[in-house]
GROMACS .gro file of C-alpha atoms in nm:
model
  335
    1MET     CA    1   0.006  -0.007  -0.005
    2GLU     CA    2   0.290   0.267   0.063
    3ASN     CA    3   0.372   0.198  -0.302
    4ASN     CA    4   0.026   0.236  -0.424
    5LEU     CA    5   0.030   0.594  -0.249
    6GLN     CA    6   0.245   0.702  -0.534
    7VAL     CA    7   0.031   0.617  -0.788
    8LEU     CA    8  -0.199   0.983  -0.708
    9TYR     CA    9   0.111   1.197  -0.816
   10ASP     CA   10   0.205   1.318  -1.167
   11ASP     CA   11   0.535   1.410  -1.255
   12PHE     CA   12   0.520   1.785  -1.135
   13GLY     CA   13   0.484   1.642  -0.741
   14ARG     CA   14   0.080   1.707  -0.730
   15PHE     CA   15  -0.103   1.466  -0.521
   16HIS     CA   16  -0.434   1.398  -0.666
   17ASN     CA   17  -0.670   1.322  -0.340
   18TYR     CA   18  -1.004   1.448  -0.495
   19LEU     CA   19  -1.214   1.217  -0.735
   20ARG     CA   20  -1.501   1.414  -0.908
   21ILE     CA   21  -1.742   1.114  -1.022
   22SER     CA   22  -2.008   1.178  -1.319
   23ILE     CA   23  -2.288   0.938  -1.248
   24THR     CA   24  -2.489   1.030  -1.553
   25GLU     CA   25  -2.511   1.260  -1.864
   26HIS     CA   26  -2.888   1.322  -1.849
   27CYS     CA   27  -2.997   1.682  -1.722
   28ASN     CA   28  -3.349   1.784  -1.662
   29LEU     CA   29  -3.189   2.163  -1.781
   30ARG     CA   30  -3.048   2.262  -2.088
   31CYS     CA   31  -2.783   2.544  -1.964
   32THR     CA   32  -2.651   2.694  -2.292
   33TYR     CA   33  -2.237   2.692  -2.166
   34CYS     CA   34  -2.299   2.342  -2.042
   35MET     CA   35  -2.480   2.178  -2.327
   36PRO     CA   36  -2.506   2.218  -2.676
   37GLU     CA   37  -2.803   2.360  -2.855
   38ASP     CA   38  -2.900   2.025  -3.019
   39GLY     CA   39  -2.811   1.847  -2.733
   40ILE     CA   40  -2.546   1.568  -2.732
   41SER     CA   41  -2.550   1.180  -2.802
   42LEU     CA   42  -2.595   0.992  -2.482
   43THR     CA   43  -2.398   0.689  -2.434
   44PRO     CA   44  -2.623   0.401  -2.434
   45LYS     CA   45  -2.708   0.277  -2.104
   46ALA     CA   46  -2.489  -0.073  -2.128
   47HIS     CA   47  -2.175   0.145  -2.154
   48LEU     CA   48  -2.240   0.364  -1.834
   49MET     CA   49  -2.100   0.265  -1.515
   50THR     CA   50  -2.321   0.077  -1.274
   51ALA     CA   51  -2.380   0.166  -0.916
   52ASP     CA   52  -2.160  -0.123  -0.808
   53GLU     CA   53  -1.877  -0.025  -1.055
   54ILE     CA   54  -1.886   0.319  -0.914
   55LEU     CA   55  -1.854   0.227  -0.602
   56ILE     CA   56  -1.554  -0.060  -0.712
   57ILE     CA   57  -1.358   0.232  -0.868
   58ALA     CA   58  -1.429   0.500  -0.598
   59GLN     CA   59  -1.297   0.220  -0.342
   60THR     CA   60  -0.976   0.192  -0.517
   61PHE     CA   61  -0.922   0.571  -0.558
   62VAL     CA   62  -1.004   0.581  -0.179
   63ASP     CA   63  -0.763   0.323  -0.106
   64LEU     CA   64  -0.491   0.509  -0.295
   65GLY     CA   65  -0.536   0.786  -0.072
   66VAL     CA   66  -0.835   0.996  -0.192
   67SER     CA   67  -1.016   1.153   0.054
   68LYS     CA   68  -1.290   1.378  -0.131
   69ILE     CA   69  -1.552   1.285  -0.383
   70ARG     CA   70  -1.810   1.474  -0.532
   71LEU     CA   71  -2.072   1.325  -0.741
   72THR     CA   72  -2.176   1.520  -1.066
   73GLY     CA   73  -2.366   1.498  -1.391
   74GLY     CA   74  -2.540   1.590  -1.597
   75GLU     CA   75  -2.767   1.614  -1.293
   76PRO     CA   76  -2.671   1.350  -1.063
   77LEU     CA   77  -3.006   1.327  -0.876
   78VAL     CA   78  -3.180   1.258  -1.197
   79ARG     CA   79  -3.013   0.892  -1.197
   80LYS     CA   80  -3.283   0.627  -1.062
   81ASP     CA   81  -3.058   0.453  -0.814
   82ALA     CA   82  -2.889   0.827  -0.714
   83LYS     CA   83  -2.978   0.771  -0.326
   84ASP     CA   84  -2.796   0.412  -0.294
   85ILE     CA   85  -2.501   0.546  -0.481
   86LEU     CA   86  -2.450   0.846  -0.229
   87LEU     CA   87  -2.556   0.632   0.055
   88ARG     CA   88  -2.291   0.359  -0.021
   89LEU     CA   89  -2.029   0.607  -0.097
   90GLY     CA   90  -2.111   0.780   0.268
   91LYS     CA   91  -1.957   0.479   0.411
   92LEU     CA   92  -1.613   0.495   0.258
   93GLY     CA   93  -1.519   0.742   0.514
   94VAL     CA   94  -1.428   1.040   0.281
   95HIS     CA   95  -1.569   1.395   0.210
   96LEU     CA   96  -1.867   1.338   0.027
   97THR     CA   97  -2.077   1.634  -0.141
   98LEU     CA   98  -2.222   1.691  -0.485
   99THR     CA   99  -2.318   1.952  -0.765
  100THR     CA  100  -2.665   2.009  -0.855
  101ASN     CA  101  -2.897   2.224  -1.009
  102GLY     CA  102  -3.114   2.173  -0.703
  103ILE     CA  103  -3.460   2.102  -0.897
  104LEU     CA  104  -3.479   1.733  -0.679
  105ILE     CA  105  -3.349   1.865  -0.361
  106PRO     CA  106  -3.682   1.820  -0.137
  107ASP     CA  107  -3.627   1.419  -0.227
  108PHE     CA  108  -3.309   1.393  -0.109
  109ILE     CA  109  -3.265   1.568   0.216
  110ALA     CA  110  -3.276   1.272   0.449
  111THR     CA  111  -3.049   1.061   0.182
  112PHE     CA  112  -2.774   1.371   0.233
  113HIS     CA  113  -2.818   1.384   0.606
  114THR     CA  114  -2.722   0.971   0.633
  115ALA     CA  115  -2.480   1.002   0.395
  116GLY     CA  116  -2.300   1.242   0.596
  117ILE     CA  117  -2.286   1.520   0.330
  118LYS     CA  118  -2.247   1.856   0.484
  119SER     CA  119  -2.198   2.080   0.175
  120ILE     CA  120  -2.399   2.096  -0.153
  121ASN     CA  121  -2.293   2.325  -0.415
  122ILE     CA  122  -2.620   2.483  -0.619
  123SER     CA  123  -2.575   2.572  -1.004
  124ILE     CA  124  -2.762   2.911  -1.034
  125ASP     CA  125  -2.665   3.171  -1.303
  126SER     CA  126  -2.928   3.442  -1.229
  127LEU     CA  127  -3.147   3.584  -0.992
  128VAL     CA  128  -3.381   3.689  -1.234
  129LYS     CA  129  -3.608   3.421  -1.341
  130GLU     CA  130  -3.667   3.526  -1.728
  131LYS     CA  131  -3.296   3.512  -1.757
  132PHE     CA  132  -3.258   3.201  -1.565
  133ASN     CA  133  -3.527   3.051  -1.773
  134GLN     CA  134  -3.329   3.164  -2.079
  135ILE     CA  135  -3.010   2.998  -1.986
  136THR     CA  136  -3.125   2.679  -1.848
  137ARG     CA  137  -3.389   2.673  -2.135
  138ARG     CA  138  -3.613   2.579  -1.851
  139ASN     CA  139  -3.852   2.707  -1.598
  140TYR     CA  140  -3.775   2.608  -1.250
  141PHE     CA  141  -3.649   2.946  -1.066
  142ASP     CA  142  -3.845   2.922  -0.824
  143ALA     CA  143  -3.851   2.552  -0.697
  144VAL     CA  144  -3.444   2.596  -0.706
  145PHE     CA  145  -3.459   2.918  -0.487
  146ASP     CA  146  -3.724   2.741  -0.267
  147ASN     CA  147  -3.465   2.456  -0.212
  148ILE     CA  148  -3.145   2.667  -0.179
  149GLU     CA  149  -3.363   2.824   0.125
  150LEU     CA  150  -3.444   2.457   0.229
  151LEU     CA  151  -3.096   2.316   0.245
  152LEU     CA  152  -2.983   2.629   0.473
  153GLN     CA  153  -3.287   2.539   0.702
  154GLU     CA  154  -3.161   2.205   0.684
  155GLY     CA  155  -2.805   2.292   0.805
  156PHE     CA  156  -2.610   2.247   0.492
  157PHE     CA  157  -2.344   2.467   0.372
  158VAL     CA  158  -2.440   2.561   0.036
  159LYS     CA  159  -2.234   2.709  -0.216
  160LEU     CA  160  -2.416   2.884  -0.537
  161ASN     CA  161  -2.179   2.831  -0.887
  162VAL     CA  162  -2.253   3.139  -1.090
  163VAL     CA  163  -2.102   3.146  -1.417
  164LEU     CA  164  -2.053   3.489  -1.566
  165ILE     CA  165  -2.090   3.576  -1.934
  166LYS     CA  166  -2.064   3.906  -2.067
  167GLY     CA  167  -2.353   4.106  -2.152
  168PHE     CA  168  -2.588   3.850  -1.957
  169ASN     CA  169  -2.549   3.838  -1.621
  170GLU     CA  170  -2.253   4.035  -1.483
  171ASN     CA  171  -2.471   4.319  -1.377
  172GLU     CA  172  -2.616   4.057  -1.094
  173ILE     CA  173  -2.247   4.035  -0.934
  174VAL     CA  174  -2.375   4.262  -0.660
  175ASP     CA  175  -2.679   4.102  -0.630
  176PHE     CA  176  -2.536   3.761  -0.581
  177ILE     CA  177  -2.331   3.892  -0.292
  178ALA     CA  178  -2.627   4.064  -0.135
  179LEU     CA  179  -2.754   3.720  -0.051
  180THR     CA  180  -2.435   3.665   0.155
  181LYS     CA  181  -2.532   3.935   0.412
  182ASP     CA  182  -2.746   3.722   0.630
  183LYS     CA  183  -2.728   3.357   0.468
  184ARG     CA  184  -2.446   3.091   0.533
  185ILE     CA  185  -2.366   3.071   0.157
  186GLN     CA  186  -2.047   3.112  -0.075
  187VAL     CA  187  -2.136   3.264  -0.393
  188ARG     CA  188  -1.841   3.102  -0.630
  189PHE     CA  189  -1.815   3.340  -0.968
  190ILE     CA  190  -1.680   3.103  -1.247
  191GLU     CA  191  -1.511   3.261  -1.558
  192PHE     CA  192  -1.686   3.120  -1.884
  193MET     CA  193  -1.466   2.872  -1.977
  194PRO     CA  194  -1.452   2.704  -2.359
  195PHE     CA  195  -1.611   2.339  -2.411
  196ASN     CA  196  -1.748   2.172  -2.704
  197GLY     CA  197  -2.077   2.320  -2.868
  198ASN     CA  198  -2.093   2.612  -2.586
  199GLN     CA  199  -2.041   2.902  -2.853
  200TRP     CA  200  -1.746   3.037  -2.627
  201ASP     CA  201  -1.507   3.344  -2.730
  202LYS     CA  202  -1.292   3.537  -2.472
  203SER     CA  203  -1.507   3.845  -2.577
  204LYS     CA  204  -1.798   3.675  -2.339
  205LEU     CA  205  -1.560   3.629  -2.057
  206VAL     CA  206  -1.577   3.834  -1.742
  207SER     CA  207  -1.240   3.827  -1.574
  208TYR     CA  208  -1.116   3.824  -1.236
  209SER     CA  209  -1.011   4.145  -1.242
  210GLU     CA  210  -1.332   4.268  -1.387
  211ILE     CA  211  -1.520   4.113  -1.085
  212LEU     CA  212  -1.307   4.286  -0.819
  213GLU     CA  213  -1.366   4.603  -1.065
  214THR     CA  214  -1.722   4.586  -1.022
  215LEU     CA  215  -1.737   4.534  -0.635
  216LYS     CA  216  -1.506   4.853  -0.578
  217VAL     CA  217  -1.841   5.061  -0.752
  218SER     CA  218  -2.060   4.922  -0.473
  219PHE     CA  219  -1.827   4.853  -0.182
  220ASN     CA  220  -1.563   5.043   0.011
  221HIS     CA  221  -1.161   4.875  -0.060
  222HIS     CA  222  -1.170   4.802   0.347
  223GLU     CA  223  -1.509   4.637   0.295
  224ILE     CA  224  -1.392   4.354   0.121
  225GLU     CA  225  -1.177   4.117   0.296
  226ARG     CA  226  -0.968   3.867   0.133
  227LEU     CA  227  -0.969   3.537   0.317
  228ALA     CA  228  -0.698   3.273   0.322
  229ASP     CA  229  -0.724   3.006   0.080
  230ASN     CA  230  -0.732   2.657   0.174
  231PRO     CA  231  -0.460   2.396  -0.005
  232ASN     CA  232  -0.564   2.316  -0.345
  233ASP     CA  233  -0.845   2.589  -0.374
  234THR     CA  234  -0.978   2.662  -0.697
  235ALA     CA  235  -1.107   2.971  -0.593
  236LYS     CA  236  -0.983   3.264  -0.426
  237ASN     CA  237  -1.184   3.374  -0.137
  238PHE     CA  238  -1.343   3.672  -0.036
  239LYS     CA  239  -1.618   3.829   0.201
  240ILE     CA  240  -1.761   4.140   0.231
  241LYS     CA  241  -1.721   4.277   0.612
  242ASN     CA  242  -1.998   4.198   0.853
  243HIS     CA  243  -2.178   3.933   0.585
  244GLU     CA  244  -2.252   3.605   0.711
  245GLY     CA  245  -2.159   3.443   0.404
  246SER     CA  246  -1.855   3.481   0.182
  247PHE     CA  247  -1.775   3.473  -0.209
  248ALA     CA  248  -1.537   3.334  -0.432
  249ILE     CA  249  -1.374   3.391  -0.781
  250ILE     CA  250  -1.291   3.066  -0.979
  251SER     CA  251  -1.043   3.230  -1.262
  252SER     CA  252  -0.966   2.895  -1.482
  253VAL     CA  253  -0.926   3.153  -1.789
  254THR     CA  254  -0.735   3.461  -1.677
  255ASN     CA  255  -0.539   3.312  -1.345
  256PRO     CA  256  -0.539   2.893  -1.361
  257PHE     CA  257  -0.475   2.753  -1.023
  258CYS     CA  258  -0.284   2.432  -1.231
  259SER     CA  259  -0.025   2.446  -1.021
  260THR     CA  260  -0.154   2.340  -0.706
  261CYS     CA  261  -0.427   2.098  -0.879
  262ASN     CA  262  -0.554   1.808  -0.665
  263ARG     CA  263  -0.860   1.691  -0.895
  264ILE     CA  264  -0.886   1.410  -1.124
  265ARG     CA  265  -1.230   1.307  -1.303
  266LEU     CA  266  -1.433   0.996  -1.384
  267THR     CA  267  -1.693   1.032  -1.661
  268ALA     CA  268  -2.017   0.847  -1.648
  269ASP     CA  269  -1.895   0.601  -1.899
  270GLY     CA  270  -1.629   0.516  -1.648
  271LYS     CA  271  -1.334   0.723  -1.836
  272LEU     CA  272  -1.071   0.918  -1.639
  273LYS     CA  273  -0.988   1.266  -1.740
  274ASN     CA  274  -0.662   1.430  -1.556
  275CYS     CA  275  -0.770   1.762  -1.655
  276LEU     CA  276  -1.103   1.920  -1.742
  277PHE     CA  277  -0.957   2.067  -2.052
  278SER     CA  278  -0.768   1.735  -2.139
  279ASN     CA  279  -0.932   1.552  -2.452
  280SER     CA  280  -0.703   1.267  -2.380
  281GLU     CA  281  -0.910   0.977  -2.171
  282THR     CA  282  -0.813   0.651  -1.996
  283ALA     CA  283  -1.121   0.397  -2.025
  284LEU     CA  284  -1.120   0.206  -1.672
  285LEU     CA  285  -1.439   0.079  -1.715
  286GLU     CA  286  -1.371  -0.112  -2.017
  287THR     CA  287  -1.063  -0.252  -1.812
  288LEU     CA  288  -1.238  -0.345  -1.495
  289ARG     CA  289  -1.495  -0.549  -1.700
  290ALA     CA  290  -1.240  -0.736  -1.840
  291GLY     CA  291  -1.109  -0.811  -1.538
  292GLU     CA  292  -0.825  -0.659  -1.538
  293PRO     CA  293  -0.639  -0.436  -1.251
  294ILE     CA  294  -0.713  -0.058  -1.320
  295LEU     CA  295  -0.414   0.038  -1.106
  296PRO     CA  296  -0.151   0.072  -1.390
  297LEU     CA  297  -0.392   0.280  -1.597
  298ILE     CA  298  -0.450   0.543  -1.324
  299GLN     CA  299  -0.103   0.577  -1.276
  300GLN     CA  300  -0.039   0.605  -1.633
  301ASN     CA  301  -0.311   0.866  -1.704
  302LEU     CA  302  -0.158   1.104  -1.390
  303LEU     CA  303   0.184   1.067  -1.535
  304SER     CA  304   0.026   1.191  -1.840
  305LYS     CA  305  -0.097   1.523  -1.689
  306LYS     CA  306   0.038   1.864  -1.821
  307ALA     CA  307   0.150   2.139  -1.614
  308VAL     CA  308  -0.101   2.359  -1.707
  309ARG     CA  309  -0.464   2.290  -1.893
  310ALA     CA  310  -0.413   2.006  -2.061
  311GLY     CA  311  -0.118   2.165  -2.255
  312MET     CA  312  -0.306   2.484  -2.357
  313ASP     CA  313  -0.036   2.693  -2.167
  314ASP     CA  314  -0.087   3.019  -2.340
  315ASP     CA  315  -0.375   3.235  -2.447
  316LEU     CA  316  -0.333   3.155  -2.784
  317LYS     CA  317  -0.373   2.783  -2.750
  318PHE     CA  318  -0.660   2.855  -2.495
  319GLN     CA  319  -0.854   3.053  -2.774
  320ASN     CA  320  -0.804   2.799  -3.030
  321PRO     CA  321  -1.127   2.639  -3.129
  322GLU     CA  322  -0.955   2.304  -3.286
  323LEU     CA  323  -0.824   2.262  -2.923
  324PHE     CA  324  -1.107   2.280  -2.701
  325SER     CA  325  -1.371   2.172  -2.947
  326GLN     CA  326  -1.203   1.820  -2.922
  327ASN     CA  327  -1.274   1.805  -2.572
  328ARG     CA  328  -1.614   1.673  -2.455
  329SER     CA  329  -1.936   1.897  -2.353
  330MET     CA  330  -1.952   2.014  -2.020
  331ILE     CA  331  -2.251   1.815  -1.959
  332ALA     CA  332  -2.043   1.489  -2.067
  333ILE     CA  333  -1.762   1.564  -1.855
  334GLY     CA  334  -1.922   1.628  -1.528
  335GLY     CA  335  -1.736   1.958  -1.423
   0.00000   0.00000   0.00000
């Protein structure tokens, strides 16, 4: 086991103790930055991980040293056996959490508590119902907002994931931060990132520096407190003085955090991605079903990890659609 603990290190000395598992490609929303307008070709069910296979692979990673697991999708809670998966993962002794759009929360409160989940990320990109409906292509705003309140009442720490897109919701930055005044939440502003089919270009980006400049219009500099970041944080953390909650900025585009990355991703069809932006994947599920060991593949995958954003180490490469269009759509990766 001592030798196996080296498996999760890459060539740059980064230890990957955080596993993100997508358990479905299905979603009950159609967010524009996540899913192409015409949808995606869904993987046949027979090629997706079963609950047992998810647990086998997760246990392998826990044995190697993974201490945090996040479930993603698609929308993880639409999977019919999501409760069973959550409860079984909750017994692995890791920090278990998930990212959800919040629509199905009421059906899962008891499961979350039993599984030991303390913190939940909710994706919500506008506080204006019409704009929410526009970006999600669905009409669930009231349900999502009510369910955020329900999570808070139930004692969960709630993080709101907000993808900022210029010309759409950058004028809501201060409104989102106002939610932190009396609520135990963290608002996480995420720079718009390029993926296959999401019509990304840099002109739509609201950058880290632009977010801070926007705040200076509404708050004095001494009111904006820079908080200490935890090891391996993707976010730069702040709060407004005397607010109960906080906010953070995830600057994957303008100020990437690759040097401290500890994340590895498992897609719903059992493929391992060592970077969100990587178009290279390792087929763990296929190997597992063949009765062969997956440990060598995990190590091989991590040793192939690039220093910065799957090799897109400058702005020119990052903006090249021939590179990022070779990656999956966000909904098929799991974020």
